[in-house]
XYZ file of C-alpha atoms in Angstrom:
369
model
C 61.598 89.730 86.764
C 61.051 93.129 86.215
C 57.539 93.465 88.032
C 59.241 90.973 90.674
C 61.436 93.059 91.836
C 59.251 96.785 91.381
C 56.925 94.294 93.799
C 59.489 93.708 96.169
C 61.340 96.883 96.085
C 61.107 99.101 99.240
C 59.770 102.938 99.182
C 61.118 105.362 101.571
C 59.531 108.629 101.108
C 62.534 111.581 101.018
C 60.739 113.890 102.436
C 59.911 112.618 105.633
C 60.511 114.779 108.626
C 64.339 115.553 108.370
C 64.216 115.224 104.592
C 67.723 115.392 103.893
C 71.261 113.376 102.867
C 70.532 111.556 106.315
C 67.534 109.342 104.583
C 69.473 108.341 101.996
C 72.912 106.842 104.112
C 70.708 105.254 106.699
C 68.077 103.507 103.925
C 71.465 102.650 101.560
C 73.369 101.411 104.457
C 70.676 99.032 105.766
C 69.425 97.811 102.098
C 73.015 97.033 101.480
C 73.343 95.271 105.124
C 69.414 93.659 104.786
C 69.708 92.994 100.950
C 66.465 94.422 100.803
C 65.979 96.706 97.728
C 65.015 100.204 97.859
C 63.175 103.332 96.429
C 63.792 106.380 97.374
C 61.612 109.100 95.688
C 61.624 112.913 96.301
C 65.817 112.569 97.261
C 66.381 115.823 100.193
C 63.340 117.395 99.445
C 63.281 119.903 102.434
C 67.165 121.211 101.162
C 67.450 123.993 99.085
C 68.479 122.927 96.265
C 66.621 119.470 96.381
C 67.765 116.243 95.303
C 71.752 114.869 95.442
C 75.014 116.567 95.731
C 78.240 115.391 94.756
C 78.801 114.422 98.182
C 75.654 112.386 98.402
C 76.269 110.827 95.024
C 80.008 109.797 96.190
C 78.231 108.246 99.282
C 75.787 106.144 97.470
C 78.317 104.857 94.890
C 80.970 103.849 97.742
C 77.847 101.500 98.936
C 77.301 100.218 95.622
C 80.670 99.138 95.256
C 81.046 97.595 98.797
C 77.736 95.419 98.484
C 77.488 95.221 94.113
C 74.430 96.931 94.077
C 72.722 98.425 90.795
C 72.153 101.764 91.011
C 69.672 104.243 89.443
C 69.001 107.991 89.318
C 73.048 108.538 90.872
C 73.692 111.353 89.769
C 73.915 115.509 90.826
C 70.636 116.927 91.470
C 68.653 113.597 91.245
C 65.385 113.330 92.792
C 64.948 109.607 92.875
C 66.928 106.476 93.743
C 67.318 102.909 93.224
C 69.452 101.093 94.920
C 69.387 97.062 94.950
C 72.549 95.660 96.831
C 74.371 92.622 96.045
C 75.925 90.570 97.796
C 78.421 92.604 100.685
C 82.232 91.218 99.466
C 83.307 94.955 99.744
C 87.108 95.577 98.126
C 89.863 95.467 101.041
C 90.906 99.257 100.023
C 88.698 101.290 98.944
C 88.521 104.849 98.159
C 85.680 107.979 98.225
C 86.471 111.661 96.609
C 83.159 113.881 95.747
C 85.895 116.365 94.284
C 84.502 118.813 96.201
C 83.994 119.964 100.135
C 81.327 117.569 100.356
C 81.731 116.118 104.066
C 84.527 113.158 104.922
C 82.533 112.338 107.687
C 78.699 111.855 105.615
C 81.003 109.775 103.966
C 82.090 107.291 106.414
C 78.618 107.862 107.968
C 77.116 105.211 104.824
C 80.161 103.336 104.822
C 80.720 102.533 108.052
C 77.890 99.998 108.750
C 78.560 97.874 105.956
C 82.530 97.257 106.334
C 81.998 97.065 109.886
C 79.233 93.571 109.167
C 81.151 92.648 105.587
C 81.437 88.670 105.073
C 84.995 88.383 105.691
C 86.153 89.396 109.110
C 90.229 88.483 108.474
C 91.423 91.544 107.785
C 90.130 94.972 108.546
C 89.000 96.743 105.915
C 90.906 100.492 104.617
C 89.132 103.168 103.572
C 90.272 106.412 101.969
C 87.658 109.469 102.836
C 88.631 112.704 100.417
C 86.883 116.336 100.839
C 86.345 118.335 103.500
C 87.051 117.655 107.350
C 85.640 120.444 108.822
C 82.231 122.357 107.499
C 79.539 123.156 108.828
C 76.203 120.895 108.047
C 77.789 117.704 109.261
C 80.235 116.577 112.420
C 83.684 117.826 111.883
C 86.186 115.016 111.343
C 87.360 115.976 115.020
C 83.584 114.933 116.567
C 83.841 111.678 114.896
C 87.345 110.955 115.972
C 87.240 111.873 119.859
C 83.223 111.260 120.469
C 81.110 108.755 117.880
C 84.173 106.383 117.960
C 85.222 106.148 121.122
C 81.320 105.067 121.903
C 81.623 102.556 119.547
C 84.714 101.101 120.524
C 82.719 101.722 124.417
C 79.492 100.675 123.989
C 79.987 97.961 121.035
C 83.407 96.534 121.160
C 84.278 98.217 117.633
C 87.675 99.696 117.385
C 87.926 101.997 113.985
C 91.084 103.738 113.446
C 90.865 107.102 112.467
C 93.604 109.381 110.719
C 93.645 112.529 110.065
C 96.191 112.927 107.036
C 95.277 116.680 105.873
C 92.267 118.242 106.781
C 90.337 120.125 104.144
C 88.110 123.577 104.892
C 85.482 125.229 102.409
C 85.430 125.754 99.795
C 87.741 124.175 98.162
C 88.008 120.668 100.224
C 91.101 118.654 99.669
C 91.189 116.746 102.835
C 92.466 112.899 103.640
C 90.936 110.757 105.996
C 92.133 107.073 106.260
C 90.450 104.429 108.549
C 90.726 101.173 109.348
C 87.330 98.870 109.768
C 87.442 95.529 111.675
C 84.840 93.194 110.572
C 82.490 91.515 113.572
C 80.840 88.035 113.065
C 78.604 88.187 115.774
C 76.411 90.467 116.235
C 76.569 93.907 118.196
C 75.113 93.958 122.145
C 72.659 95.971 123.241
C 73.588 99.680 124.756
C 72.328 100.979 128.494
C 73.146 104.105 128.824
C 71.363 106.478 131.312
C 73.501 107.448 134.010
C 75.608 110.557 133.046
C 77.685 110.694 135.924
C 79.446 114.254 136.973
C 81.474 116.045 134.598
C 85.194 115.203 135.334
C 87.050 117.495 132.527
C 85.629 119.861 129.714
C 88.552 119.894 127.040
C 88.924 121.313 123.713
C 91.076 122.521 120.897
C 90.480 125.186 119.017
C 92.352 124.990 115.558
C 92.527 127.318 112.688
C 94.982 126.356 109.475
C 95.724 128.852 106.706
C 95.329 131.800 109.318
C 96.484 133.810 111.865
C 96.829 131.933 115.079
C 95.713 134.738 116.991
C 91.943 133.813 115.552
C 92.018 130.407 117.546
C 93.531 132.251 120.443
C 90.177 134.605 120.139
C 87.504 131.075 119.730
C 89.559 129.927 123.106
C 89.240 132.501 125.391
C 85.583 132.860 124.354
C 84.380 129.686 124.189
C 85.641 129.811 128.183
C 84.806 133.425 129.438
C 80.997 131.305 128.437
C 81.920 127.981 129.934
C 82.540 129.667 133.080
C 79.048 132.032 132.879
C 77.492 128.944 132.392
C 78.509 127.793 135.688
C 81.504 125.297 135.288
C 84.443 124.951 137.590
C 87.359 126.832 136.280
C 89.510 123.765 137.096
C 88.072 122.045 135.141
C 88.718 123.904 132.038
C 90.996 122.859 129.385
C 91.507 124.120 125.505
C 94.198 124.527 123.673
C 94.686 126.478 120.276
C 96.006 124.836 117.597
C 97.310 126.278 114.616
C 98.123 123.895 111.582
C 100.535 124.091 109.543
C 101.245 124.234 104.927
C 101.206 120.537 105.006
C 98.301 119.582 107.643
C 95.592 121.365 106.049
C 94.452 122.418 102.141
C 93.231 125.802 102.025
C 91.997 128.146 105.065
C 89.449 128.107 107.863
C 88.770 126.636 111.728
C 87.120 125.614 113.683
C 86.414 124.852 117.774
C 85.629 121.260 119.815
C 84.603 121.315 122.969
C 84.034 117.862 125.034
C 82.301 117.433 128.307
C 84.151 114.044 130.198
C 82.109 112.335 132.822
C 83.163 109.907 135.559
C 80.768 107.051 134.096
C 82.325 107.923 130.801
C 79.740 110.274 128.363
C 81.568 111.877 126.430
C 79.321 115.490 125.409
C 80.772 117.626 122.941
C 79.978 121.452 121.799
C 81.264 122.523 118.592
C 81.238 125.002 115.479
C 83.341 125.751 112.141
C 84.285 129.172 111.291
C 83.036 130.984 108.387
C 84.104 134.510 106.766
C 81.106 136.617 108.256
C 81.670 135.614 111.757
C 84.063 136.980 114.333
C 86.184 134.005 116.152
C 84.338 134.980 119.468
C 81.200 134.056 117.466
C 82.661 130.793 116.738
C 83.919 129.979 120.317
C 80.631 131.360 121.772
C 78.614 129.042 119.686
C 80.238 125.776 120.540
C 80.196 126.638 124.386
C 76.408 127.205 123.940
C 76.371 124.241 122.076
C 78.093 121.970 124.900
C 76.518 123.966 127.782
C 72.915 122.938 126.119
C 73.761 119.418 125.505
C 74.797 119.164 129.614
C 71.500 121.156 130.718
C 69.476 117.885 129.827
C 71.222 115.483 131.704
C 71.304 113.204 128.197
C 74.005 110.346 128.450
C 74.666 111.802 124.289
C 74.599 114.611 122.876
C 72.212 116.016 120.006
C 74.688 114.830 117.091
C 75.317 111.459 118.425
C 72.303 110.338 119.309
C 70.453 110.048 115.756
C 74.241 108.314 115.078
C 74.303 105.109 117.170
C 70.163 104.786 116.126
C 71.674 102.174 113.299
C 73.752 99.672 115.354
C 71.057 99.636 118.637
C 68.483 98.671 115.559
C 71.183 95.884 114.615
C 72.761 95.066 118.206
C 70.995 91.873 119.635
C 68.642 92.888 122.809
C 66.558 95.604 124.307
C 69.589 99.127 124.462
C 68.353 102.209 126.657
C 69.610 105.690 126.508
C 69.314 108.385 127.875
C 69.815 111.530 125.251
C 68.005 115.316 125.403
C 65.277 116.469 123.216
C 64.868 114.530 120.118
C 66.259 116.050 116.673
C 64.493 115.574 113.566
C 67.953 113.542 112.659
C 67.131 110.749 115.172
C 63.384 110.852 114.687
C 64.262 109.864 111.385
C 66.649 107.724 111.687
C 64.511 105.683 113.594
C 61.938 105.470 111.272
C 63.728 104.563 108.756
C 65.457 101.870 110.949
C 61.870 100.826 111.887
C 61.468 100.505 108.452
C 64.261 98.296 106.829
C 64.606 96.223 110.061
C 61.942 96.122 111.951
C 63.488 96.710 115.307
C 60.477 98.275 117.447
C 61.537 101.693 119.182
C 59.903 103.190 122.243
C 59.808 107.241 123.002
C 59.740 108.145 127.070
C 59.537 111.726 126.396
C 59.980 114.188 129.901
C 58.888 117.280 130.315
C 61.770 118.514 131.599
C 63.691 117.776 128.186
C 65.750 114.381 128.175
C 64.036 110.972 126.515
C 64.544 107.725 127.002
C 64.796 105.763 123.598
C 64.492 102.449 123.931
C 65.235 100.102 121.055
C 64.544 96.182 120.591
C 67.198 95.185 117.921
C 67.542 92.232 115.430
C 70.674 90.835 116.389
C 71.691 91.348 113.114
C 75.125 88.883 111.563
C 76.574 89.209 108.453
C 75.593 85.594 106.435
C 78.876 83.910 105.766
């Protein structure tokens, strides 16, 4: 029996391309959905230090709870993981807590596909995520709330509710996010998104928690100056400054999220997280420069959304076509994992001017009831 299981394992090289935690998240989610056991050596090979961190351990354990998986090597600093999924029958109430400032948005990334296609379509799954909400090296929770989830609703018809109970900043964490995730019984529709359309509005929010309000104002003002210098109209820019109460945030920190909305319904983001060694002006400028960079390529999604949608267009039924900016290593990694695990086929048309057309013939996945 052991030799049969070993033979049926899908082997995924954890050092491929991006070589970080995204390989784990996408591979584990697809393993759970497709009932394909996986083995991942060289876990986070391109990170220092390599191996699992607490947030990756919590994410894999969350996925394992959703699909009654057997796991090996799921512990701190492990560089080899085996995940053998059972049937997806998640408890309707789930909690994940790495015990650190590990990203809540990355915990959502690994669990969302599994819960979306859970076998019982009657009631939504209730998911509580604890940890960091606004951290570097991961999407801020505001990005998930205002860019990713609206994309899921507009293009896949999936309405996921997310409520930020309390923000948690590095290094303490302590944030709490609640999600209500419906189940789908039909395949996701394909996405066609190749015309961004003119910019209608630039909106944003600079926020601090446990810090003086003036720091949020300085982030906001610096971002506005950079956007104006980049050629955007002053009448389209609306950025607010916010200071959270002690009840709304654990620890001290801050950041800024900028959103460009177009008349075709595209939302392009730019963001930055406050750190002790950077002035607020530098944080505001970074977010604005990131937004301007994403706008220059005329893509319909930004550099952070492009890799997050790959798993969903691979599972969708039919051909999806999405115009993006230059591909990131995260996106190339997501495509490789999706092709290896699902059999979906991707075609990339990389234009010399910088934009890319991603086409995918999805597998039309439906959960086995």
